[in-house]
């Protein structure tokens, strides 16, 4: 049974109409127009924990932030791609998770502010993400990847591209409710749609159509579920059952395990999309698990 706060999250999402950009094609088109005309702010929140230092630099024209713990000697790096349907900017929850990872795991965390649709597309963003990871490997040593929702797609597609194009095996990729198949053709999606208070297939198809750019929808850099999984590094995956992306997460688990990938799967029964980012008991437990796992795998400096 989910905690009381987790049971209230779907109510809150419905009250604030969080699903408006996703449940209809017109809602998605309207949201894309609005975001392109009035971009959201992306800088760190003022109340970010004080034991982390934030710096920013430009990478291929993107603002790229680095979070570094103020004490100790950090080792390695995590590149985290924020979610938001490829159309919404990074949110305080993403910043908070990144800061917790930096301090709790004694590592640096890189937050790329990648271009959003209609200006950013997978065929342009994924190659730049690959180059960012390669540059960070030279700068920090081992680099791990993470991302939620749309950012989960970016993280996994980047891991696939690094394996295929550079023979680089990422030592851990953390995926929170990843978008995996932008064709949204899984027959279980309409079933889950009835209980998902947040996402929607009709709007999601429009967002995916914009994001794919010059690639077909089943290209692994757009829909990583269509990739081969042999040779990928370990994956940690979180998915709630009140999330239309959950059926594809289950397919991912099957494909990855069949390919011999070291995989850890956490399914939140009756929990919503990106539940590890929610202010709930379950969310805090998931975030602690992420931090503890990265700390345990940290390579000594």
XYZ file of C-alpha atoms in Angstrom:
301
model
C 0.000 0.000 0.000
C 1.468 3.402 -0.980
C 1.995 6.008 1.704
C -0.711 8.610 2.343
C 1.226 11.314 0.521
C 1.764 9.013 -2.471
C -1.962 8.349 -2.568
C -2.556 12.105 -2.655
C -0.126 12.742 -5.535
C -2.559 11.588 -8.274
C -5.253 13.824 -6.772
C -2.895 16.800 -6.848
C -1.843 16.069 -10.438
C -5.453 15.971 -11.570
C -6.327 19.191 -9.720
C -3.455 21.118 -11.355
C -4.192 19.479 -14.726
C -0.619 18.257 -15.056
C -1.688 16.016 -17.944
C -2.967 18.888 -20.134
C 0.098 18.963 -22.449
C 0.034 15.185 -22.848
C -3.496 13.814 -23.159
C -4.363 15.428 -26.508
C -2.417 16.202 -29.663
C -3.637 19.787 -29.627
C -2.590 20.166 -25.982
C 0.933 19.072 -26.911
C 1.121 21.412 -29.916
C -0.110 24.315 -27.799
C 2.470 23.524 -25.103
C 5.303 23.404 -27.639
C 4.254 26.807 -29.016
C 4.035 28.284 -25.519
C 7.416 26.970 -24.408
C 9.132 28.116 -27.611
C 7.780 31.656 -27.167
C 8.257 31.828 -23.387
C 11.219 29.633 -22.375
C 11.380 28.578 -18.740
C 14.254 29.534 -16.414
C 16.782 26.789 -15.828
C 19.224 28.074 -13.201
C 19.692 26.475 -9.782
C 17.088 27.219 -7.102
C 18.140 29.659 -4.390
C 17.504 27.104 -1.645
C 19.776 24.412 -3.085
C 21.763 22.748 -0.301
C 24.749 24.836 0.773
C 27.329 22.058 0.873
C 27.433 21.881 -2.912
C 29.209 24.332 -5.211
C 27.634 25.170 -8.578
C 29.552 26.332 -11.640
C 28.474 26.778 -15.260
C 30.169 26.796 -18.637
C 29.126 26.661 -22.282
C 29.249 23.405 -24.245
C 28.323 23.553 -27.938
C 26.213 26.564 -27.029
C 24.467 24.773 -24.119
C 24.740 25.956 -20.528
C 26.296 23.032 -18.673
C 26.253 23.123 -14.870
C 28.595 21.217 -12.581
C 27.764 20.444 -8.949
C 30.728 19.691 -6.702
C 30.645 18.868 -2.972
C 32.359 21.574 -0.902
C 34.110 19.096 1.378
C 36.142 15.996 0.662
C 37.825 14.935 -2.548
C 35.217 14.112 -5.223
C 35.858 11.243 -7.600
C 34.324 10.529 -10.981
C 31.286 12.124 -12.564
C 27.580 11.616 -13.197
C 26.001 13.219 -16.265
C 22.282 13.635 -15.551
C 19.708 14.454 -18.246
C 16.570 16.043 -16.828
C 13.082 15.042 -17.902
C 10.184 17.171 -19.075
C 8.888 15.655 -22.287
C 11.779 17.194 -24.303
C 9.828 20.459 -24.021
C 10.008 21.491 -20.332
C 13.092 22.815 -18.572
C 14.916 21.373 -15.602
C 12.943 21.648 -12.338
C 13.950 22.098 -8.660
C 13.453 18.344 -8.074
C 16.171 17.594 -10.617
C 18.527 20.071 -8.998
C 17.836 18.605 -5.566
C 18.557 15.049 -6.715
C 21.755 16.153 -8.450
C 22.945 17.948 -5.312
C 22.178 14.914 -3.151
C 24.132 12.685 -5.544
C 27.101 15.063 -5.563
C 27.347 15.315 -1.780
C 26.165 11.828 -0.835
C 28.303 10.044 -3.425
C 31.318 12.379 -3.223
C 31.282 12.937 -6.972
C 30.733 15.720 -9.474
C 27.385 15.917 -11.244
C 26.977 17.485 -14.666
C 23.589 18.920 -15.633
C 23.451 19.787 -19.343
C 20.725 22.264 -20.309
C 20.145 20.672 -23.690
C 17.999 22.406 -26.357
C 14.310 21.547 -26.218
C 11.794 20.998 -28.980
C 11.046 22.466 -31.414
C 14.705 23.578 -31.574
C 16.424 20.532 -30.069
C 16.075 17.115 -31.688
C 17.534 13.691 -30.973
C 19.709 13.623 -34.087
C 21.511 16.736 -32.809
C 21.358 16.325 -29.024
C 22.527 12.701 -28.673
C 25.832 13.233 -30.561
C 26.581 16.261 -28.375
C 25.726 14.269 -25.245
C 28.153 11.576 -26.400
C 30.900 14.155 -26.857
C 30.134 15.670 -23.448
C 30.532 12.269 -21.782
C 33.787 11.643 -23.643
C 35.114 15.046 -22.557
C 34.099 14.358 -18.962
C 35.866 10.984 -19.066
C 39.073 12.827 -19.900
C 38.378 15.381 -17.175
C 37.037 13.244 -14.325
C 37.761 9.594 -15.114
C 34.773 7.286 -14.802
C 31.463 8.769 -15.924
C 28.031 7.376 -15.103
C 24.763 8.407 -16.704
C 21.341 9.156 -15.291
C 18.054 10.626 -16.398
C 14.332 10.671 -15.805
C 11.450 10.403 -18.288
C 12.612 12.150 -21.496
C 16.028 12.447 -19.846
C 15.987 8.695 -19.307
C 15.619 8.264 -23.050
C 18.541 10.626 -23.596
C 20.698 8.818 -21.014
C 20.044 5.322 -22.378
C 20.376 6.408 -26.017
C 23.685 8.071 -25.110
C 24.911 4.869 -23.452
C 23.953 2.921 -26.594
C 25.678 5.440 -28.868
C 28.848 5.384 -26.751
C 28.960 1.600 -26.986
C 28.290 1.532 -30.726
C 30.341 4.526 -31.852
C 33.228 4.531 -29.365
C 33.277 1.092 -27.692
C 32.730 2.821 -24.339
C 30.863 0.882 -21.666
C 29.192 3.130 -19.095
C 29.698 1.590 -15.618
C 26.161 2.493 -14.441
C 23.130 4.144 -16.043
C 20.272 5.146 -13.749
C 16.881 5.440 -15.420
C 13.880 6.950 -13.647
C 10.643 6.236 -15.560
C 12.456 6.376 -18.917
C 10.728 7.023 -22.230
C 11.798 4.021 -24.274
C 9.614 3.674 -27.384
C 8.354 6.958 -28.799
C 5.979 5.154 -31.161
C 4.035 4.280 -27.988
C 2.830 1.129 -29.721
C 2.783 -1.141 -26.659
C -0.782 -2.539 -26.435
C -0.700 -2.221 -22.638
C -0.392 1.580 -22.782
C -4.151 2.229 -23.251
C -4.837 -0.027 -20.262
C -2.483 1.923 -17.993
C -3.696 5.226 -19.468
C -6.922 4.908 -17.456
C -5.025 5.161 -14.154
C -2.185 7.512 -15.172
C -2.947 11.032 -13.849
C -0.005 12.651 -15.628
C 1.060 11.382 -19.043
C -0.937 10.687 -22.194
C -0.318 8.805 -25.410
C -1.851 11.285 -27.880
C 0.236 14.234 -26.751
C 3.262 12.018 -26.232
C 3.180 11.004 -29.896
C 3.357 14.662 -30.953
C 6.301 15.349 -28.630
C 8.109 12.266 -29.913
C 7.482 13.222 -33.527
C 9.162 16.578 -32.921
C 12.024 15.069 -30.912
C 13.034 12.417 -33.451
C 14.286 15.047 -35.920
C 15.774 13.387 -38.994
C 15.705 9.905 -37.437
C 12.938 7.317 -37.811
C 10.913 6.826 -34.634
C 12.457 3.386 -34.041
C 16.059 4.598 -34.208
C 17.848 3.624 -30.967
C 18.902 7.243 -30.443
C 15.190 8.119 -30.330
C 13.602 4.941 -28.969
C 16.305 2.994 -27.125
C 13.997 0.012 -26.608
C 14.867 -0.877 -30.228
C 18.594 -1.071 -29.464
C 20.480 -4.282 -28.888
C 21.516 -4.556 -25.256
C 24.530 -6.852 -25.378
C 27.603 -5.073 -24.049
C 25.789 -2.325 -22.167
C 26.934 -1.530 -18.662
C 24.754 -2.056 -15.567
C 21.315 -0.435 -15.441
C 19.221 0.683 -12.479
C 15.589 1.289 -13.454
C 12.658 2.789 -11.518
C 9.075 2.672 -12.766
C 5.652 3.184 -11.206
C 2.646 1.150 -12.293
C 0.440 4.261 -12.694
C 2.651 5.404 -15.562
C 1.981 4.699 -19.249
C 5.750 4.232 -19.665
C 5.673 1.265 -17.285
C 4.765 -1.391 -19.905
C 7.837 -0.453 -21.947
C 9.984 -0.482 -18.802
C 8.953 -4.088 -18.315
C 9.940 -4.858 -21.911
C 13.302 -3.195 -21.284
C 13.879 -5.389 -18.264
C 13.203 -8.531 -20.278
C 15.433 -7.507 -23.174
C 18.296 -6.364 -20.950
C 18.266 -9.499 -18.815
C 18.120 -11.710 -21.912
C 21.214 -9.878 -23.179
C 23.076 -10.520 -19.937
C 23.018 -6.920 -18.716
C 23.540 -6.420 -14.981
C 20.180 -4.918 -14.070
C 18.428 -3.712 -10.930
C 14.702 -2.999 -11.276
C 12.474 -1.178 -8.797
C 8.768 -1.116 -9.591
C 6.551 1.145 -7.493
C 3.146 -0.486 -7.147
C 0.366 2.127 -7.560
C 2.977 4.894 -7.881
C 3.041 7.600 -10.549
C 5.485 8.675 -13.235
C 8.962 9.635 -11.896
C 7.914 8.706 -8.358
C 11.549 8.875 -7.091
C 11.363 12.653 -7.612
C 8.169 13.083 -5.589
C 8.169 14.376 -1.961
C 6.982 11.030 -0.592
C 8.308 8.201 1.575
C 8.758 6.114 -1.568
C 10.503 8.954 -3.368
C 12.954 9.535 -0.517
C 13.717 5.804 -0.338
C 14.409 5.667 -4.081
C 16.669 8.713 -3.971
C 18.593 7.247 -1.030
C 19.035 4.018 -2.987
C 20.454 5.943 -5.950
C 22.903 7.859 -3.777
C 23.979 4.752 -1.849
C 24.505 2.752 -5.028
C 26.653 5.444 -6.604
C 28.634 5.860 -3.371
C 29.262 2.115 -3.152
C 30.521 2.040 -6.736
C 32.645 5.148 -6.380
C 36.186 4.685 -7.589
C 38.655 5.984 -4.983
C 40.527 9.066 -6.137
